[in-house]
Coordinates of C-alpha atoms in Angstrom, one line a residue:
M1 CA -60.3 35.6 65.7
L2 CA -59.3 32.3 64.2
Q3 CA -60.7 29.4 66.2
L4 CA -59.5 25.9 65.3
Q5 CA -61.0 22.6 66.5
V6 CA -59.0 20.1 68.3
I7 CA -60.0 16.4 67.7
N8 CA -58.9 13.2 69.4
F9 CA -58.8 9.8 67.7
K10 CA -58.4 6.4 69.4
P11 CA -56.1 3.8 67.9
G12 CA -57.7 2.1 64.9
S13 CA -60.0 5.1 64.2
Y14 CA -60.4 6.3 60.6
I15 CA -59.4 9.9 60.1
V16 CA -60.1 10.1 56.4
V17 CA -61.2 7.4 53.9
E18 CA -60.2 7.2 50.3
G19 CA -63.0 8.1 47.9
K20 CA -65.1 10.0 50.4
S21 CA -66.3 13.5 49.8
D22 CA -65.7 14.8 53.3
S23 CA -62.8 17.0 52.2
D24 CA -63.9 20.4 53.6
R25 CA -61.0 20.3 56.1
F26 CA -57.5 19.0 56.7
F27 CA -55.7 18.0 59.9
I28 CA -52.4 19.0 61.5
I29 CA -51.2 16.2 63.7
Q30 CA -50.3 17.4 67.2
K31 CA -49.6 14.1 68.9
G32 CA -49.5 10.4 67.9
L33 CA -48.8 8.3 64.8
V34 CA -51.0 7.9 61.7
S35 CA -50.8 5.2 59.0
C36 CA -51.8 6.2 55.4
F37 CA -52.4 4.0 52.4
K38 CA -54.1 3.8 49.0
S39 CA -56.2 1.1 47.4
S40 CA -54.3 -1.9 46.1
G41 CA -52.8 -1.6 42.6
S42 CA -51.9 2.1 43.0
G43 CA -48.2 1.4 43.4
I44 CA -48.0 3.8 46.4
K45 CA -46.6 2.1 49.5
P46 CA -48.2 2.7 52.9
F47 CA -46.5 5.4 54.9
S48 CA -46.6 6.9 58.4
L49 CA -47.2 10.5 59.6
G50 CA -46.4 12.1 63.0
P51 CA -46.5 15.4 64.8
G52 CA -46.3 18.4 62.5
D53 CA -47.5 16.4 59.4
F54 CA -50.8 17.0 57.6
V55 CA -53.7 14.6 56.8
G56 CA -56.2 15.3 54.0
V57 CA -54.6 18.6 52.8
V58 CA -54.5 17.7 49.1
P59 CA -58.2 16.9 48.7
C60 CA -59.2 19.8 51.0
M61 CA -57.3 22.4 49.1
S62 CA -58.1 21.0 45.6
G63 CA -61.8 20.3 46.3
H64 CA -61.7 16.6 45.2
L65 CA -62.4 13.3 46.9
Q66 CA -60.1 11.9 49.5
I67 CA -57.0 10.3 47.8
E68 CA -56.0 7.9 50.6
T69 CA -57.1 6.4 53.9
A70 CA -55.6 7.5 57.2
I71 CA -55.9 5.5 60.4
A72 CA -54.7 6.4 63.9
R73 CA -52.0 3.9 65.0
T74 CA -51.9 5.4 68.5
D75 CA -53.9 7.9 70.4
V76 CA -53.9 10.9 68.0
T77 CA -54.6 14.6 68.6
V78 CA -55.1 16.8 65.5
I79 CA -56.0 20.4 64.7
A80 CA -58.8 20.6 62.1
V81 CA -58.4 23.4 59.6
K82 CA -61.4 24.2 57.3
K83 CA -60.5 25.4 53.8
E84 CA -62.0 28.8 54.4
Q85 CA -59.8 29.2 57.4
Y86 CA -56.6 28.6 55.6
S87 CA -56.0 32.2 54.4
E88 CA -56.5 33.5 57.9
L89 CA -54.3 30.8 59.3
I90 CA -51.3 31.7 57.2
V91 CA -51.4 35.4 57.9
N92 CA -50.0 34.7 61.3
N93 CA -48.5 31.2 60.6
T94 CA -46.6 31.5 57.4
P95 CA -44.3 28.7 58.3
V96 CA -47.2 26.3 58.3
A97 CA -48.1 27.2 54.7
I98 CA -44.4 27.0 53.7
K99 CA -44.1 23.5 55.2
I100 CA -47.3 22.4 53.3
I101 CA -45.9 23.8 50.1
K102 CA -42.5 22.1 50.5
T103 CA -44.2 18.9 51.5
F104 CA -46.2 19.1 48.3
A105 CA -43.1 19.8 46.3
A106 CA -41.2 16.8 47.7
R107 CA -44.2 14.5 47.2
M108 CA -44.7 15.8 43.6
R109 CA -41.1 14.9 42.8
Q110 CA -41.7 11.4 44.1
M111 CA -44.9 11.1 42.2
N112 CA -43.2 12.3 39.0
E113 CA -40.8 9.3 39.3
M114 CA -43.6 6.9 40.1
L115 CA -45.7 8.2 37.1
T116 CA -42.7 7.8 34.7
Q117 CA -42.1 4.3 36.0
A118 CA -45.7 3.2 35.8
T119 CA -46.4 4.9 32.4
L120 CA -43.1 4.1 30.5
N121 CA -41.7 1.3 32.6
S122 CA -38.6 3.3 33.2
V123 CA -37.2 6.1 35.3
V124 CA -35.0 9.1 34.4
K125 CA -31.7 9.6 36.1
E126 CA -31.6 13.3 36.8
N127 CA -28.2 14.2 35.4
N128 CA -27.0 16.7 32.9
E129 CA -26.5 14.1 30.2
H130 CA -30.3 13.5 30.1
I131 CA -30.7 17.1 28.8
F132 CA -28.8 16.0 25.7
K133 CA -31.2 13.0 25.2
V134 CA -34.2 15.4 25.6
A135 CA -32.7 17.6 22.9
Q136 CA -32.1 14.6 20.6
Y137 CA -35.7 13.5 21.1
Y138 CA -37.2 16.8 20.0
E139 CA -34.9 17.2 17.1
K140 CA -35.8 13.7 15.9
T141 CA -39.5 14.6 16.1
M142 CA -38.8 17.8 14.2
R143 CA -39.7 20.1 17.1
L144 CA -36.6 22.2 16.5
D145 CA -37.6 25.3 18.6
I146 CA -37.6 23.0 21.6
A147 CA -34.5 21.0 20.6
V148 CA -32.2 24.1 20.1
F149 CA -33.2 25.3 23.6
A150 CA -32.4 22.0 25.1
Y151 CA -29.0 21.7 23.3
Y152 CA -28.1 25.2 24.8
Q153 CA -29.1 24.1 28.3
Y154 CA -26.9 21.0 27.9
L155 CA -23.9 23.2 26.8
K156 CA -24.6 25.5 29.7
T157 CA -24.4 22.8 32.3
K158 CA -21.8 20.5 30.6
P159 CA -19.6 22.7 28.4
V160 CA -16.9 20.0 28.3
G161 CA -19.3 17.0 28.5
P162 CA -19.0 13.9 26.4
N163 CA -21.6 15.3 23.9
A164 CA -20.6 18.9 24.1
E165 CA -19.1 19.1 20.6
I166 CA -22.1 17.5 19.0
A167 CA -24.5 19.8 21.0
K168 CA -22.5 22.8 20.0
Q169 CA -22.7 21.9 16.3
K170 CA -26.4 21.2 16.6
F171 CA -27.0 24.5 18.3
I172 CA -25.1 26.5 15.7
T173 CA -26.9 24.7 12.9
L174 CA -30.4 25.1 14.4
K175 CA -30.2 28.5 16.0
N176 CA -31.0 30.7 13.0
R177 CA -33.8 28.4 11.8
T178 CA -35.8 28.5 15.0
H179 CA -37.9 30.8 17.2
A180 CA -36.6 29.8 20.7
V181 CA -36.5 32.6 23.2
Y182 CA -34.9 33.3 26.7
F183 CA -31.9 31.0 26.5
E184 CA -30.8 32.8 29.7
P185 CA -32.9 34.2 32.5
T186 CA -33.7 37.9 32.4
E187 CA -34.8 40.5 35.0
E188 CA -38.2 40.9 33.2
L189 CA -41.2 40.1 35.4
T190 CA -43.2 39.1 32.3
R191 CA -42.0 37.0 29.4
S192 CA -43.7 36.1 26.1
Y193 CA -43.1 32.7 24.5
P194 CA -44.2 31.5 21.0
K195 CA -46.1 28.2 20.7
D196 CA -44.0 25.0 20.9
T197 CA -41.0 26.6 22.6
M198 CA -39.3 25.4 25.8
V199 CA -39.4 27.3 29.0
F200 CA -37.1 24.9 30.8
A201 CA -35.7 21.4 30.3
E202 CA -35.8 18.5 32.7
A203 CA -32.6 17.9 34.6
S204 CA -31.5 21.5 34.0
T205 CA -30.9 24.0 36.8
G206 CA -33.2 26.9 37.4
H207 CA -34.7 28.9 40.3
D208 CA -37.7 30.6 38.6
M209 CA -41.3 29.8 39.1
F210 CA -43.9 30.9 36.5
I211 CA -47.5 31.9 36.5
I212 CA -49.4 31.7 33.3
Q213 CA -51.0 35.0 32.4
S214 CA -52.2 33.8 29.0
G215 CA -51.9 30.6 26.9
E216 CA -51.2 27.0 27.9
V217 CA -48.1 25.1 29.0
S218 CA -47.4 21.4 28.7
I219 CA -45.4 19.6 31.4
T220 CA -43.6 16.6 29.9
K221 CA -40.9 14.0 30.4
V222 CA -38.8 12.1 27.9
V223 CA -37.9 8.5 28.7
D224 CA -36.4 5.9 26.5
G225 CA -37.3 7.8 23.3
N226 CA -40.9 8.4 24.3
E227 CA -42.6 11.5 25.6
V228 CA -45.3 11.5 28.3
T229 CA -47.4 14.6 29.0
L230 CA -47.9 15.0 32.8
A231 CA -50.2 18.0 32.5
V232 CA -51.5 20.8 30.2
L233 CA -51.7 23.9 32.4
Q234 CA -54.1 26.8 31.8
K235 CA -54.2 30.5 32.5
G236 CA -53.6 31.2 36.2
A237 CA -51.6 28.0 36.8
M238 CA -48.2 28.0 38.4
F239 CA -45.3 25.7 37.4
G240 CA -41.6 25.4 38.1
E241 CA -42.1 25.7 41.8
M242 CA -40.2 22.6 42.8
A243 CA -36.9 24.0 41.6
L244 CA -37.6 27.2 43.4
L245 CA -38.6 25.6 46.7
E246 CA -36.2 22.6 46.7
N247 CA -33.2 24.0 44.9
K248 CA -33.0 20.8 42.8
P249 CA -32.8 20.2 39.0
R250 CA -36.0 20.5 37.1
S251 CA -38.0 17.3 37.2
A252 CA -39.8 17.8 33.9
N253 CA -39.9 19.9 30.7
A254 CA -42.1 23.0 30.4
I255 CA -43.2 23.6 26.7
T256 CA -45.7 26.1 25.5
H257 CA -48.8 24.5 24.1
S258 CA -49.9 27.9 22.6
D259 CA -48.5 31.4 22.5
C260 CA -47.9 32.3 26.2
K261 CA -47.3 35.3 28.4
L262 CA -45.7 34.2 31.7
M263 CA -45.1 36.0 35.0
V264 CA -41.7 35.2 36.5
V265 CA -41.2 34.6 40.2
N266 CA -37.7 34.2 41.5
N267 CA -36.3 33.6 45.0
T268 CA -36.2 37.3 45.9
N269 CA -39.7 38.3 44.8
F270 CA -41.1 34.9 46.1
N271 CA -39.8 35.6 49.6
N272 CA -41.3 39.1 49.5
M273 CA -44.6 37.7 48.4
V274 CA -44.6 35.2 51.2
S275 CA -44.4 37.9 53.8
S276 CA -46.6 40.5 52.1
Q277 CA -49.2 38.5 50.0
P278 CA -50.7 35.6 51.9
Q279 CA -53.3 35.3 49.1
L280 CA -50.5 34.2 46.8
I281 CA -49.4 31.5 49.2
S282 CA -53.0 30.4 49.4
S283 CA -53.3 30.3 45.6
L284 CA -50.0 28.4 45.3
T285 CA -51.2 25.9 47.8
N286 CA -54.4 25.4 45.9
T287 CA -52.5 25.0 42.6
L288 CA -50.1 22.5 44.0
A289 CA -52.9 20.5 45.7
E290 CA -54.8 20.4 42.4
R291 CA -51.6 19.2 40.6
L292 CA -50.8 16.6 43.2
W293 CA -54.4 15.3 43.2
S294 CA -54.1 15.0 39.4
M295 CA -50.8 13.1 39.7
Y296 CA -52.4 10.6 42.1
R297 CA -55.3 10.2 39.7
Q298 CA -52.9 9.9 36.7
L299 CA -51.1 7.1 38.5
D300 CA -54.4 5.2 38.5
N301 CA -54.6 5.7 34.7
A302 CA -51.0 4.5 34.3
N303 CA -51.9 1.2 35.8
I304 CA -54.6 0.5 33.1
N305 CA -53.0 -1.6 30.4
N306 CA -55.5 -1.3 27.5
P307 CA -54.6 1.7 25.4
Y308 CA -58.3 2.5 24.5
Q309 CA -59.3 2.3 28.1
K310 CA -56.3 4.5 29.1
M311 CA -57.4 7.2 26.7
I312 CA -61.0 7.1 27.9
D313 CA -59.9 7.3 31.5
M314 CA -57.4 10.1 30.7
L315 CA -60.2 12.1 29.0
S316 CA -62.4 11.5 32.1
L317 CA -59.6 12.9 34.3
Q318 CA -59.7 16.1 32.3
I319 CA -63.4 16.4 33.0
E320 CA -62.9 15.5 36.7
K321 CA -60.5 18.4 37.0
Q322 CA -63.3 20.8 36.2
K323 CA -65.3 19.6 39.3
L324 CA -68.6 19.8 37.4
D325 CA -71.9 19.4 39.2
L326 CA -73.3 16.4 37.3
N327 CA -76.8 16.9 38.7
N328 CA -77.1 20.4 37.2
L329 CA -75.2 20.1 33.9
L330 CA -76.8 22.4 31.3
S331 CA -75.4 20.1 28.6
K332 CA -74.1 16.6 28.8
S333 CA -71.7 17.2 25.9
Q334 CA -68.5 19.3 25.8
Q335 CA -66.0 20.4 23.2
T336 CA -62.4 20.1 24.3
E337 CA -59.2 21.7 23.0
L338 CA -57.4 18.3 23.1
T339 CA -56.5 16.3 20.0
P340 CA -56.4 12.4 20.1
K341 CA -52.6 12.8 19.8
D342 CA -52.5 15.0 22.9
L343 CA -54.5 12.4 24.8
A344 CA -52.2 9.5 23.7
N345 CA -49.2 11.5 24.8
M346 CA -50.8 12.1 28.2
C347 CA -51.2 8.4 28.5
G348 CA -47.6 7.7 27.6
I349 CA -48.5 5.5 24.7
A350 CA -45.4 4.8 22.7
N351 CA -45.3 6.5 19.3
E352 CA -45.4 3.2 17.4
H353 CA -48.6 2.1 19.2
Q354 CA -50.4 5.5 18.9
P355 CA -52.0 5.1 15.4
K356 CA -53.9 1.9 16.5
A357 CA -54.8 3.4 19.9
I358 CA -56.0 6.6 18.3
Y359 CA -58.1 4.7 15.7
E360 CA -59.8 2.7 18.4
F361 CA -60.5 5.8 20.4
Q362 CA -62.0 7.6 17.5
Q363 CA -64.5 4.7 17.0
S364 CA -65.8 5.1 20.5
S365 CA -69.5 6.0 20.9
L366 CA -68.6 8.4 23.7
V367 CA -66.7 10.9 21.5
K368 CA -66.4 12.4 18.0
I369 CA -63.6 14.4 16.4
D370 CA -64.5 17.9 15.5
N371 CA -61.9 19.9 13.5
G372 CA -59.2 17.6 14.9
K373 CA -60.3 18.2 18.5
I374 CA -62.2 15.8 20.8
F375 CA -65.9 16.4 21.4
I376 CA -67.4 14.5 24.3
K377 CA -71.0 13.3 23.5
D378 CA -72.0 12.2 27.0
I379 CA -70.0 13.4 30.1
P380 CA -71.8 11.3 32.8
E381 CA -71.4 8.1 30.6
L382 CA -67.8 8.9 30.0
L383 CA -67.1 9.2 33.7
K384 CA -69.0 6.1 34.5
Q385 CA -67.2 4.0 31.9
A386 CA -63.8 5.3 33.0
A387 CA -64.6 4.5 36.7
F388 CA -65.5 1.0 35.6
Y389 CA -62.1 0.5 33.9
R390 CA -60.2 1.7 37.0
K391 CA -62.2 -0.5 39.3
Q392 CA -61.8 -3.5 37.0
K393 CA -58.0 -3.0 37.0
Q394 CA -57.9 -2.7 40.8
E395 CA -59.9 -6.0 41.2
Q396 CA -57.3 -7.7 39.0
K397 CA -54.5 -6.8 41.3

């Protein structure tokens, strides 16, 4: 039988503290008000939580350090849920899990906007006309398999829009020269996508979520003629969940980073899975928590101005995601699948500034380039150097 601990906090008491490793549990607020905030320079404004809200759920489910500090503003009563109790909790309390997932989805949408603003000093207006700009960007950069898909999505949503005739001509011209697939949803539960093709475009409509069975998928945004890579997802990762859960336009592009096989989850089979497969909900919660933690961490990176330091810190983030035990590393080095260009895109470095940034990065004593891919010479030193850059930036704020 599931037994959950009830804890009381006096006004002014710390519930969780940013940077601490005590993330083996999260809290559901039963009574009282809680103030949450991050360290200065993050760009995230303080916010309040109340009954029914969650504290510490992102680091708990992702297995990372606390991402914010939470202090009791009034007498507060919480229910403590250990990570290993979560699966048992949602068997009989599915609404709790669904609320957590929808809370994650809403916060991720906010974080997407903040990341875009911090990385590219601009935001995207989520309207159909933006799909046309996405298509133009990928055509200009000669990624025609992506461009033709985006032009089609624009025509689908704006068949008589101001750029409809141009998009139609572009689509007709490019269609037979490209390898784009699945312009329209199908009933297939599994789809195969070639490398460098688009699964969905930002600002387009869609109600499918995807689970990567093989390959990698890049999540990107296009702002003011620049592309920023928000994440490169691996086998087992889920994406597209925000459109499924919130019934809102896609907030980013999904582009295959390699040949991919994807499992498709729509509203019908998602609802069936919620009621019959609590392990799926647990897995989805873990995935979203990991992604949201990464977005918080990427926001720290976006606030670093020096391009070289940004690239070192972004590489550090890729290592941090692995949650390595630094005390028991068999090797201090690691070969990655990332190119310097991938890393520069993740940092949102403008195309015209990338050659200089990549050159400086390649001169670093921390890395070397092996067959075009980044090889990390000393993982602990890389993490230490990146932490110094972040702390230095925070102290300047």
